[in-house]
Amino acid sequence: MRNLNQHTITDAVIDRFADTPDPRLKQILTSLVRHLHDFAREVELTEAEWMKGIEFLTATGQKCDATRQEFILLSDTLGLSMLTVALNHDKPAGATEATVFGPFHVEGAPHYENGGDVGNGASGEPCMVRGTVRSLDGTPIPGARLEVWQADSEGFYDVQRDALDHAQGRGVLEADAQGRFHFRSVLPVAYPIPDDGTVGEMLRATRRHPWRPAHLHFMVTALGFETLVTHIFRKGDAYLDSDAVFGVRESLLGDWRLQADGTYLLDFDLVLNPTRVTTARAASAPRELSQVA
């Protein structure tokens, strides 16, 4: 097709996807092109502005490495990460809500027994975290796998410290036979997301701050249940209502209480949602079998 203009080019581009064998890919690309073109028309995008956008995206990619994911930060600060979480992890009443994954999870965290010191030398005031992993009906989930990670008292994750040769503030442990878990760590504090890259430029240009309220990350997995990725946020934090990545949910607020020995204590249960497969099997099971169970 020749002689395309601002009114006809969108359909021409979409027509080029007609033979895409993957229907989901075709749907996504078609919608992406339509929305991108509508955006350009709506704001009357200039060539200079679009080149600036390309330079911004290029610099964002160049900022990424094995321990820094600038595109995740960009997605987080634009609310897109939290939107996809909300779209894909709608939980029934009573289940612990999900929130953003964040850019600082890494594979290969050390394993700890219950009661272990996950802080492992991280700076900060000492704390104990304990709770029970259970299902919606209150049944404990023995052996649930919990992965936790957090920043230290200076607001840095271990992967942000070049001189550190071991993991700090992160670890993996399993719930006991009663679904209980407990571990030692350090009190989480509010911290700014890295703002020395393109995301920081965007925040400053729009008069936004880079701060996240104090929180502790959890990823919980158990056979027959949906994987839970969430945070527990400290009650009373100054940034709960202006989290730079829009991740706060009221149900995820936890109270780290100061104890007589100077240690902080957080009690928080984690409630997992059964997988759809498990739910479907349970619904189709014979009445006699379900009664026995």
Coordinates of N, CA and C in Angstrom, one line a residue, residues 69-284:
Q69 N 17.8 -3.6 37.1 CA 16.8 -3.7 36.0 C 16.0 -2.4 35.9
E70 N 16.5 -1.5 35.1 CA 15.9 -0.2 34.9 C 14.5 -0.2 34.3
F71 N 14.3 -1.2 33.4 CA 13.0 -1.3 32.8 C 11.9 -1.7 33.8
I72 N 12.3 -2.6 34.8 CA 11.4 -2.9 35.9 C 11.0 -1.7 36.7
L73 N 12.1 -0.9 37.0 CA 11.8 0.4 37.7 C 10.9 1.3 36.9
L74 N 11.1 1.4 35.6 CA 10.2 2.2 34.8 C 8.8 1.7 34.8
S75 N 8.6 0.4 34.7 CA 7.3 -0.2 34.7 C 6.7 0.1 36.1
D76 N 7.5 -0.1 37.1 CA 6.9 0.1 38.5 C 6.5 1.5 38.7
T77 N 7.3 2.5 38.3 CA 7.0 3.9 38.6 C 5.9 4.5 37.7
L78 N 5.6 3.8 36.6 CA 4.5 4.2 35.7 C 3.2 3.4 36.1
G79 N 3.3 2.6 37.2 CA 2.1 1.9 37.7 C 1.7 0.7 36.8
L80 N 2.5 0.4 35.8 CA 2.2 -0.7 34.9 C 2.4 -2.1 35.6
S81 N 3.4 -2.2 36.4 CA 3.7 -3.4 37.2 C 2.5 -3.7 38.1
M82 N 2.1 -2.7 38.8 CA 1.0 -3.0 39.8 C -0.3 -3.2 39.0
L83 N -0.5 -2.6 37.9 CA -1.7 -2.9 37.1 C -1.7 -4.4 36.6
T84 N -0.6 -4.9 36.2 CA -0.6 -6.3 35.7 C -0.8 -7.2 36.9
V85 N -0.2 -6.9 38.1 CA -0.5 -7.7 39.3 C -2.0 -7.7 39.6
A86 N -2.6 -6.5 39.6 CA -4.1 -6.5 39.8 C -4.9 -7.2 38.8
L87 N -4.5 -7.2 37.6 CA -5.2 -8.0 36.5 C -5.1 -9.5 36.7
N88 N -3.9 -9.9 37.1 CA -3.6 -11.3 37.1 C -3.7 -12.0 38.5
H89 N -3.8 -11.3 39.5 CA -3.7 -11.9 40.9 C -4.9 -11.4 41.8
D90 N -6.0 -11.4 41.2 CA -7.2 -11.0 42.0 C -7.5 -12.1 43.0
K91 N -7.4 -11.8 44.3 CA -7.5 -12.8 45.3 C -8.9 -12.8 46.0
P92 N -9.4 -14.0 46.4 CA -10.7 -14.0 47.1 C -10.5 -13.4 48.5
A93 N -11.6 -13.0 49.2 CA -11.5 -12.4 50.5 C -10.8 -13.4 51.4
G94 N -9.9 -12.8 52.2 CA -9.2 -13.7 53.2 C -7.8 -14.1 52.7
A95 N -7.5 -14.1 51.4 CA -6.2 -14.5 50.9 C -5.3 -13.3 51.0
T96 N -4.0 -13.5 51.3 CA -3.1 -12.4 51.3 C -2.9 -11.8 49.9
E97 N -3.0 -10.5 49.8 CA -2.9 -9.9 48.5 C -1.5 -9.8 47.9
A98 N -1.5 -9.8 46.6 CA -0.2 -9.7 45.9 C 0.2 -8.3 45.7
T99 N 1.5 -8.0 45.5 CA 1.9 -6.7 45.1 C 3.2 -6.9 44.2
V100 N 3.8 -5.8 43.8 CA 4.9 -5.8 42.8 C 6.1 -6.7 43.2
F101 N 6.7 -7.3 42.3 CA 7.9 -8.2 42.5 C 9.1 -7.3 42.8
G102 N 9.3 -6.2 42.2 CA 10.5 -5.4 42.4 C 11.7 -5.9 41.6
P103 N 12.7 -5.0 41.5 CA 13.9 -5.3 40.7 C 15.0 -6.0 41.4
F104 N 14.9 -6.3 42.7 CA 16.0 -6.8 43.5 C 16.0 -8.2 44.0
H105 N 15.1 -9.0 43.4 CA 15.1 -10.4 43.7 C 16.2 -11.1 42.8
V106 N 16.9 -12.0 43.5 CA 17.9 -12.8 42.7 C 17.8 -14.2 43.1
E107 N 18.1 -15.1 42.1 CA 18.1 -16.5 42.4 C 19.3 -16.9 43.3
G108 N 19.2 -18.1 43.9 CA 20.3 -18.6 44.7 C 20.4 -18.1 46.1
A109 N 19.4 -17.6 46.7 CA 19.5 -17.1 48.1 C 19.8 -18.3 49.0
P110 N 20.5 -18.0 50.1 CA 20.9 -19.1 51.0 C 19.7 -19.6 51.7
H111 N 19.8 -20.9 52.1 CA 18.7 -21.6 52.9 C 19.0 -21.5 54.4
Y112 N 17.9 -21.3 55.1 CA 18.0 -21.2 56.6 C 17.0 -22.1 57.2
E113 N 17.3 -22.6 58.4 CA 16.4 -23.3 59.3 C 15.5 -22.2 59.9
N114 N 14.3 -22.6 60.4 CA 13.5 -21.7 61.1 C 14.3 -21.2 62.3
G115 N 14.1 -19.8 62.5 CA 14.9 -19.2 63.6 C 16.2 -18.6 63.1
G116 N 16.6 -18.9 61.9 CA 17.9 -18.4 61.4 C 17.9 -16.9 61.2
D117 N 19.1 -16.4 61.1 CA 19.3 -15.0 60.9 C 19.5 -14.7 59.4
V118 N 18.4 -14.3 58.8 CA 18.4 -14.0 57.4 C 19.1 -12.7 57.1
G119 N 19.2 -11.8 58.1 CA 19.9 -10.6 57.9 C 21.4 -10.8 57.6
N120 N 22.0 -11.8 58.3 CA 23.3 -12.3 58.0 C 24.3 -11.1 57.9
G121 N 24.3 -10.2 58.9 CA 25.2 -9.1 59.0 C 24.7 -7.8 58.4
A122 N 23.5 -7.8 57.8 CA 23.0 -6.5 57.3 C 22.9 -5.5 58.4
S123 N 23.1 -4.2 58.1 CA 23.0 -3.2 59.2 C 21.5 -2.9 59.5
G124 N 21.2 -2.7 60.7 CA 19.9 -2.3 61.1 C 19.5 -2.8 62.5
E125 N 18.4 -2.4 63.0 CA 18.0 -2.8 64.3 C 17.4 -4.2 64.2
P126 N 17.7 -5.1 65.2 CA 17.3 -6.5 65.1 C 15.8 -6.7 65.2
C127 N 15.3 -7.7 64.5 CA 13.9 -8.0 64.5 C 13.7 -9.4 64.4
M128 N 12.5 -9.9 64.8 CA 12.0 -11.3 64.6 C 10.7 -11.2 63.8
V129 N 10.6 -12.1 62.8 CA 9.4 -12.2 62.0 C 8.9 -13.6 62.2
R130 N 7.6 -13.7 62.4 CA 7.0 -15.0 62.6 C 5.5 -15.0 62.2
G131 N 5.1 -16.2 61.8 CA 3.7 -16.3 61.4 C 3.4 -17.7 61.0
T132 N 2.2 -17.9 60.3 CA 1.8 -19.2 59.8 C 1.4 -19.1 58.4
V133 N 1.7 -20.0 57.6 CA 1.2 -20.1 56.2 C 0.0 -21.0 56.2
R134 N -1.1 -20.6 55.8 CA -2.3 -21.4 55.8 C -3.2 -21.1 54.6
S135 N -4.1 -22.0 54.4 CA -5.1 -21.9 53.3 C -6.3 -21.0 53.7
L136 N -7.2 -20.8 52.8 CA -8.3 -20.0 53.0 C -9.2 -20.4 54.2
D137 N -9.3 -21.8 54.3 CA -10.1 -22.3 55.4 C -9.4 -22.4 56.8
G138 N -8.2 -21.8 56.8 CA -7.4 -21.8 58.1 C -6.5 -23.0 58.3
T139 N -6.5 -24.0 57.4 CA -5.7 -25.1 57.5 C -4.2 -24.7 57.3
P140 N -3.3 -25.1 58.2 CA -1.9 -24.8 58.0 C -1.3 -25.5 56.8
I141 N -0.3 -25.0 56.2 CA 0.3 -25.6 55.0 C 1.7 -25.9 55.4
P142 N 1.9 -27.2 55.8 CA 3.3 -27.6 56.2 C 4.2 -27.6 55.0
G143 N 5.5 -27.2 55.2 CA 6.5 -27.3 54.2 C 6.4 -26.2 53.1
A144 N 5.6 -25.2 53.3 CA 5.5 -24.1 52.4 C 6.9 -23.5 52.3
R145 N 7.3 -23.1 51.1 CA 8.6 -22.5 50.8 C 8.5 -21.0 50.9
L146 N 9.2 -20.3 51.7 CA 9.2 -18.9 51.8 C 10.6 -18.3 51.4
E147 N 10.5 -17.4 50.5 CA 11.7 -16.7 50.1 C 11.5 -15.2 50.5
V148 N 12.5 -14.7 51.3 CA 12.3 -13.3 51.8 C 13.5 -12.5 51.3
W149 N 13.3 -11.2 51.1 CA 14.5 -10.3 50.8 C 14.1 -8.9 51.2
Q150 N 15.1 -8.1 51.6 CA 14.8 -6.7 52.1 C 16.1 -5.9 52.0
A151 N 15.9 -4.6 52.2 CA 17.0 -3.6 52.2 C 17.5 -3.5 53.6
D152 N 18.7 -3.0 53.8 CA 19.3 -2.8 55.1 C 18.9 -1.4 55.6
S153 N 19.5 -1.0 56.8 CA 19.2 0.3 57.4 C 19.5 1.5 56.6
E154 N 20.4 1.3 55.6 CA 20.8 2.4 54.7 C 20.0 2.4 53.4
G155 N 19.0 1.5 53.3 CA 18.1 1.5 52.1 C 18.7 0.7 51.0
F156 N 19.8 -0.1 51.2 CA 20.4 -0.8 50.1 C 20.1 -2.3 50.2
Y157 N 19.9 -3.0 49.1 CA 19.9 -4.4 49.0 C 21.3 -4.9 48.8
D158 N 21.5 -6.2 49.2 CA 22.9 -6.7 49.1 C 23.5 -6.6 47.7
V159 N 22.6 -6.8 46.7 CA 23.1 -6.8 45.3 C 23.5 -5.4 44.8
Q160 N 23.2 -4.4 45.6 CA 23.6 -3.0 45.3 C 25.0 -2.7 45.9
R161 N 25.6 -3.6 46.6 CA 26.8 -3.3 47.3 C 27.9 -4.2 46.6
D162 N 28.7 -3.5 45.8 CA 29.7 -4.2 45.0 C 30.8 -4.9 45.8
A163 N 31.1 -4.4 47.0 CA 32.2 -5.0 47.8 C 31.7 -6.2 48.6
L164 N 30.4 -6.5 48.7 CA 29.8 -7.6 49.5 C 29.9 -8.9 48.7
D165 N 30.5 -9.9 49.4 CA 30.7 -11.2 48.8 C 29.8 -12.3 49.3
H166 N 28.7 -11.9 50.0 CA 27.8 -12.9 50.5 C 26.4 -12.3 50.6
A167 N 25.4 -13.1 50.6 CA 24.0 -12.6 50.7 C 23.7 -12.0 52.1
Q168 N 23.0 -10.9 52.1 CA 22.5 -10.3 53.3 C 21.0 -9.9 53.1
G169 N 20.2 -10.1 54.1 CA 18.8 -9.6 54.0 C 18.0 -10.4 53.0
R170 N 18.4 -11.6 52.7 CA 17.6 -12.5 51.9 C 17.9 -13.9 52.2
G171 N 16.8 -14.8 52.0 CA 17.0 -16.2 52.3 C 15.8 -17.0 52.0
V172 N 15.9 -18.3 52.1 CA 14.8 -19.2 51.8 C 14.7 -20.1 53.1
L173 N 13.4 -20.4 53.5 CA 13.2 -21.3 54.6 C 11.8 -22.0 54.3
E174 N 11.6 -23.0 55.1 CA 10.3 -23.8 54.9 C 9.5 -23.7 56.2
A175 N 8.2 -23.6 56.0 CA 7.3 -23.7 57.2 C 7.4 -25.1 57.8
D176 N 7.2 -25.2 59.1 CA 7.3 -26.5 59.8 C 6.0 -27.3 59.6
A177 N 5.8 -28.4 60.3 CA 4.7 -29.3 60.1 C 3.4 -28.6 60.5
Q178 N 3.4 -27.6 61.2 CA 2.2 -26.8 61.6 C 2.0 -25.5 60.7
G179 N 2.8 -25.4 59.7 CA 2.8 -24.3 58.8 C 3.4 -23.0 59.4
R180 N 4.1 -23.2 60.5 CA 4.7 -22.0 61.1 C 6.1 -21.7 60.6
F181 N 6.5 -20.4 60.6 CA 7.8 -20.0 60.3 C 8.2 -18.8 61.2
H182 N 9.5 -18.7 61.4 CA 10.1 -17.6 62.1 C 11.5 -17.4 61.7
F183 N 12.0 -16.2 61.7 CA 13.4 -15.9 61.3 C 13.7 -14.6 61.9
R184 N 15.0 -14.4 62.0 CA 15.6 -13.1 62.5 C 16.1 -12.3 61.3
S185 N 16.0 -11.0 61.4 CA 16.5 -10.1 60.3 C 16.7 -8.7 60.9
V186 N 16.6 -7.7 60.1 CA 16.7 -6.3 60.6 C 15.4 -5.6 60.3
L187 N 15.2 -4.5 61.0 CA 14.0 -3.7 60.8 C 14.0 -3.0 59.5
P188 N 13.0 -3.2 58.6 CA 13.0 -2.6 57.3 C 12.7 -1.1 57.5
V189 N 13.3 -0.3 56.6 CA 13.2 1.2 56.6 C 12.8 1.6 55.2
A190 N 12.3 2.8 55.2 CA 11.9 3.5 53.9 C 13.2 3.7 53.1
Y191 N 13.2 3.7 51.8 CA 14.4 4.0 51.0 C 14.0 4.5 49.6
P192 N 14.8 5.2 49.0 CA 14.5 5.7 47.6 C 14.9 4.6 46.6
I193 N 14.1 4.4 45.6 CA 14.6 3.5 44.5 C 15.7 4.2 43.8
P194 N 16.6 3.4 43.1 CA 17.7 4.0 42.4 C 17.3 5.1 41.4
D195 N 17.8 6.3 41.6 CA 17.3 7.4 40.8 C 18.5 8.1 40.0
D196 N 19.6 7.3 39.8 CA 20.7 7.8 39.0 C 20.6 7.5 37.5
G197 N 19.5 7.0 37.1 CA 19.3 6.6 35.7 C 18.1 7.3 35.1
T198 N 17.6 6.7 34.0 CA 16.5 7.4 33.3 C 15.2 7.5 34.2
V199 N 15.0 6.5 35.0 CA 13.8 6.6 35.9 C 13.9 7.8 36.8
G200 N 15.1 8.0 37.4 CA 15.3 9.2 38.2 C 15.1 10.5 37.5
E201 N 15.5 10.6 36.2 CA 15.3 11.7 35.4 C 13.8 12.0 35.2
M202 N 13.0 10.9 35.0 CA 11.6 11.1 34.8 C 10.9 11.6 36.1
L203 N 11.3 11.0 37.2 CA 10.8 11.4 38.5 C 11.0 12.9 38.8
R204 N 12.3 13.3 38.6 CA 12.6 14.7 38.8 C 11.9 15.7 37.8
A205 N 11.7 15.3 36.6 CA 11.0 16.1 35.6 C 9.6 16.3 35.9
T206 N 9.0 15.3 36.7 CA 7.6 15.4 37.0 C 7.3 15.7 38.5
R207 N 8.4 16.1 39.2 CA 8.3 16.6 40.6 C 7.8 15.4 41.5
R208 N 8.2 14.2 41.2 CA 7.9 13.1 42.0 C 9.1 12.7 42.9
H209 N 8.8 12.1 44.0 CA 9.9 11.6 44.9 C 10.1 10.1 44.6
P210 N 11.3 9.6 44.9 CA 11.6 8.2 44.6 C 11.4 7.2 45.7
W211 N 10.8 7.6 46.8 CA 10.8 6.8 48.0 C 9.7 5.7 48.1
R212 N 10.2 4.6 48.7 CA 9.3 3.5 49.0 C 9.1 3.4 50.5
P213 N 7.9 3.1 51.0 CA 7.8 2.8 52.4 C 8.5 1.6 52.8
A214 N 8.9 1.5 54.1 CA 9.6 0.3 54.6 C 8.8 -1.0 54.4
H215 N 9.4 -2.0 53.9 CA 8.7 -3.3 53.6 C 9.6 -4.5 53.6
L216 N 9.0 -5.6 53.7 CA 9.7 -6.9 53.6 C 9.1 -7.7 52.5
H217 N 9.9 -8.2 51.6 CA 9.4 -9.0 50.4 C 9.2 -10.5 50.8
F218 N 8.1 -11.1 50.3 CA 7.9 -12.5 50.4 C 7.5 -13.1 49.1
M219 N 8.0 -14.3 48.8 CA 7.5 -15.1 47.7 C 7.3 -16.5 48.4
V220 N 6.0 -16.9 48.3 CA 5.6 -18.2 49.0 C 5.1 -19.1 48.0
T221 N 5.6 -20.4 48.0 CA 5.1 -21.4 47.1 C 4.8 -22.7 47.9
A222 N 3.7 -23.3 47.4 CA 3.3 -24.6 48.0 C 2.5 -25.4 47.0
L223 N 2.7 -26.7 47.0 CA 1.9 -27.5 46.0 C 0.4 -27.4 46.2
G224 N -0.3 -27.1 45.1 CA -1.7 -27.0 45.1 C -2.2 -25.6 45.4
F225 N -1.2 -24.6 45.5 CA -1.6 -23.2 45.8 C -0.9 -22.3 44.8
E226 N -1.6 -21.1 44.6 CA -1.0 -20.1 43.7 C 0.3 -19.5 44.4
T227 N 1.3 -19.3 43.6 CA 2.5 -18.6 44.2 C 2.1 -17.2 44.6
L228 N 2.5 -16.8 45.8 CA 2.2 -15.5 46.3 C 3.5 -14.6 46.3
V229 N 3.4 -13.5 45.7 CA 4.5 -12.5 45.7 C 3.9 -11.3 46.3
T230 N 4.5 -10.9 47.5 CA 3.9 -9.8 48.2 C 5.0 -9.0 49.0
H231 N 4.6 -8.0 49.7 CA 5.4 -7.3 50.7 C 4.5 -7.2 52.0
I232 N 5.2 -7.0 53.1 CA 4.6 -6.6 54.3 C 5.2 -5.2 54.6
F233 N 4.3 -4.2 54.7 CA 4.7 -2.8 54.9 C 4.6 -2.4 56.4
R234 N 5.5 -1.6 56.8 CA 5.5 -1.1 58.2 C 4.4 -0.1 58.4
K235 N 3.5 -0.3 59.4 CA 2.5 0.6 59.7 C 3.1 1.9 60.2
G236 N 2.5 3.0 59.8 CA 2.9 4.4 60.2 C 4.0 5.0 59.3
D237 N 4.4 4.3 58.3 CA 5.5 4.8 57.4 C 5.0 6.1 56.7
A238 N 5.9 7.0 56.6 CA 5.5 8.3 56.0 C 5.2 8.2 54.5
Y239 N 5.6 7.1 53.8 CA 5.4 7.0 52.4 C 4.3 6.0 52.0
L240 N 3.5 5.6 52.9 CA 2.5 4.6 52.6 C 1.5 5.1 51.5
D241 N 1.2 6.4 51.6 CA 0.2 7.0 50.6 C 0.9 7.6 49.4
S242 N 2.2 7.5 49.3 CA 2.8 8.0 48.1 C 4.0 7.1 47.6
D243 N 3.8 5.8 47.8 CA 4.8 4.8 47.3 C 5.1 5.1 45.9
A244 N 6.4 5.2 45.6 CA 6.9 5.5 44.2 C 6.4 4.5 43.2
V245 N 6.1 3.3 43.6 CA 5.7 2.2 42.7 C 4.3 1.7 42.9
F246 N 3.5 2.4 43.7 CA 2.1 2.2 43.8 C 1.7 0.8 44.3
G247 N 2.6 0.3 45.2 CA 2.4 -1.1 45.6 C 1.7 -1.4 46.9
V248 N 1.3 -0.3 47.7 CA 0.8 -0.5 49.0 C -0.7 -0.9 49.0
R249 N -1.0 -1.9 49.8 CA -2.4 -2.3 50.0 C -2.6 -2.4 51.5
E250 N -3.8 -1.9 51.9 CA -4.1 -1.8 53.4 C -3.9 -3.1 54.1
S251 N -4.3 -4.2 53.4 CA -4.3 -5.5 54.1 C -2.8 -6.0 54.3
L252 N -1.9 -5.3 53.7 CA -0.5 -5.7 53.8 C 0.3 -4.9 54.9
L253 N -0.3 -4.1 55.7 CA 0.3 -3.4 56.7 C 0.6 -4.3 57.9
G254 N 1.8 -4.3 58.4 CA 2.2 -5.0 59.6 C 2.8 -4.2 60.6
D255 N 2.7 -4.6 61.9 CA 3.1 -3.8 63.0 C 4.4 -4.4 63.6
W256 N 5.5 -3.8 63.4 CA 6.8 -4.3 64.0 C 6.8 -3.7 65.4
R257 N 6.5 -4.5 66.5 CA 6.4 -3.9 67.8 C 7.7 -4.1 68.6
L258 N 8.1 -3.0 69.2 CA 9.4 -3.0 70.0 C 9.2 -3.8 71.2
Q259 N 10.1 -4.8 71.5 CA 10.0 -5.6 72.7 C 11.0 -5.1 73.8
A260 N 10.8 -5.7 75.0 CA 11.6 -5.2 76.1 C 13.1 -5.4 75.9
D261 N 13.5 -6.4 75.1 CA 14.9 -6.6 74.9 C 15.5 -5.8 73.8
G262 N 14.7 -4.8 73.2 CA 15.2 -4.0 72.2 C 15.0 -4.5 70.8
T263 N 14.4 -5.7 70.6 CA 14.2 -6.3 69.4 C 12.8 -6.0 68.9
Y264 N 12.6 -5.8 67.6 CA 11.3 -5.6 67.1 C 10.7 -7.0 66.7
L265 N 9.3 -7.1 66.8 CA 8.7 -8.3 66.5 C 7.5 -8.1 65.5
L266 N 7.5 -8.8 64.4 CA 6.4 -8.8 63.5 C 5.7 -10.1 63.5
D267 N 4.4 -10.2 63.8 CA 3.5 -11.3 63.6 C 2.6 -11.1 62.4
F268 N 2.7 -12.0 61.4 CA 1.9 -11.9 60.2 C 1.7 -13.2 59.6
D269 N 0.4 -13.6 59.4 CA 0.1 -14.9 58.7 C 0.0 -14.6 57.2
L270 N 0.3 -15.6 56.5 CA 0.2 -15.6 55.0 C -0.8 -16.6 54.5
V271 N -1.8 -16.2 53.8 CA -2.9 -17.0 53.4 C -2.9 -17.2 51.9
L272 N -2.7 -18.5 51.5 CA -2.5 -18.8 50.1 C -3.9 -19.2 49.5
N273 N -4.0 -18.9 48.2 CA -5.2 -19.2 47.4 C -4.9 -20.5 46.6
P274 N -5.9 -21.5 46.7 CA -5.7 -22.7 45.9 C -5.6 -22.4 44.5
T275 N -4.8 -23.2 43.7 CA -4.8 -23.1 42.3 C -6.1 -23.5 41.7
R276 N -6.4 -23.0 40.5 CA -7.6 -23.3 39.8 C -7.8 -24.8 39.6
V277 N -6.7 -25.5 39.3 CA -6.7 -26.9 39.0 C -7.2 -27.6 40.3
T278 N -6.6 -27.2 41.4 CA -7.0 -27.9 42.7 C -8.5 -27.7 43.0
T279 N -8.9 -26.4 42.8 CA -10.3 -26.1 43.0 C -11.2 -26.9 42.2
A280 N -10.9 -27.0 40.9 CA -11.7 -27.7 39.9 C -11.8 -29.2 40.3
R281 N -10.7 -29.8 40.7 CA -10.7 -31.2 41.1 C -11.5 -31.4 42.3
A282 N -11.4 -30.5 43.3 CA -12.2 -30.6 44.5 C -13.7 -30.5 44.2
A283 N -14.1 -29.7 43.3 CA -15.5 -29.5 42.9 C -16.1 -30.7 42.3
S284 N -15.2 -31.4 41.5 CA -15.7 -32.6 40.7 C -15.5 -33.9 41.5

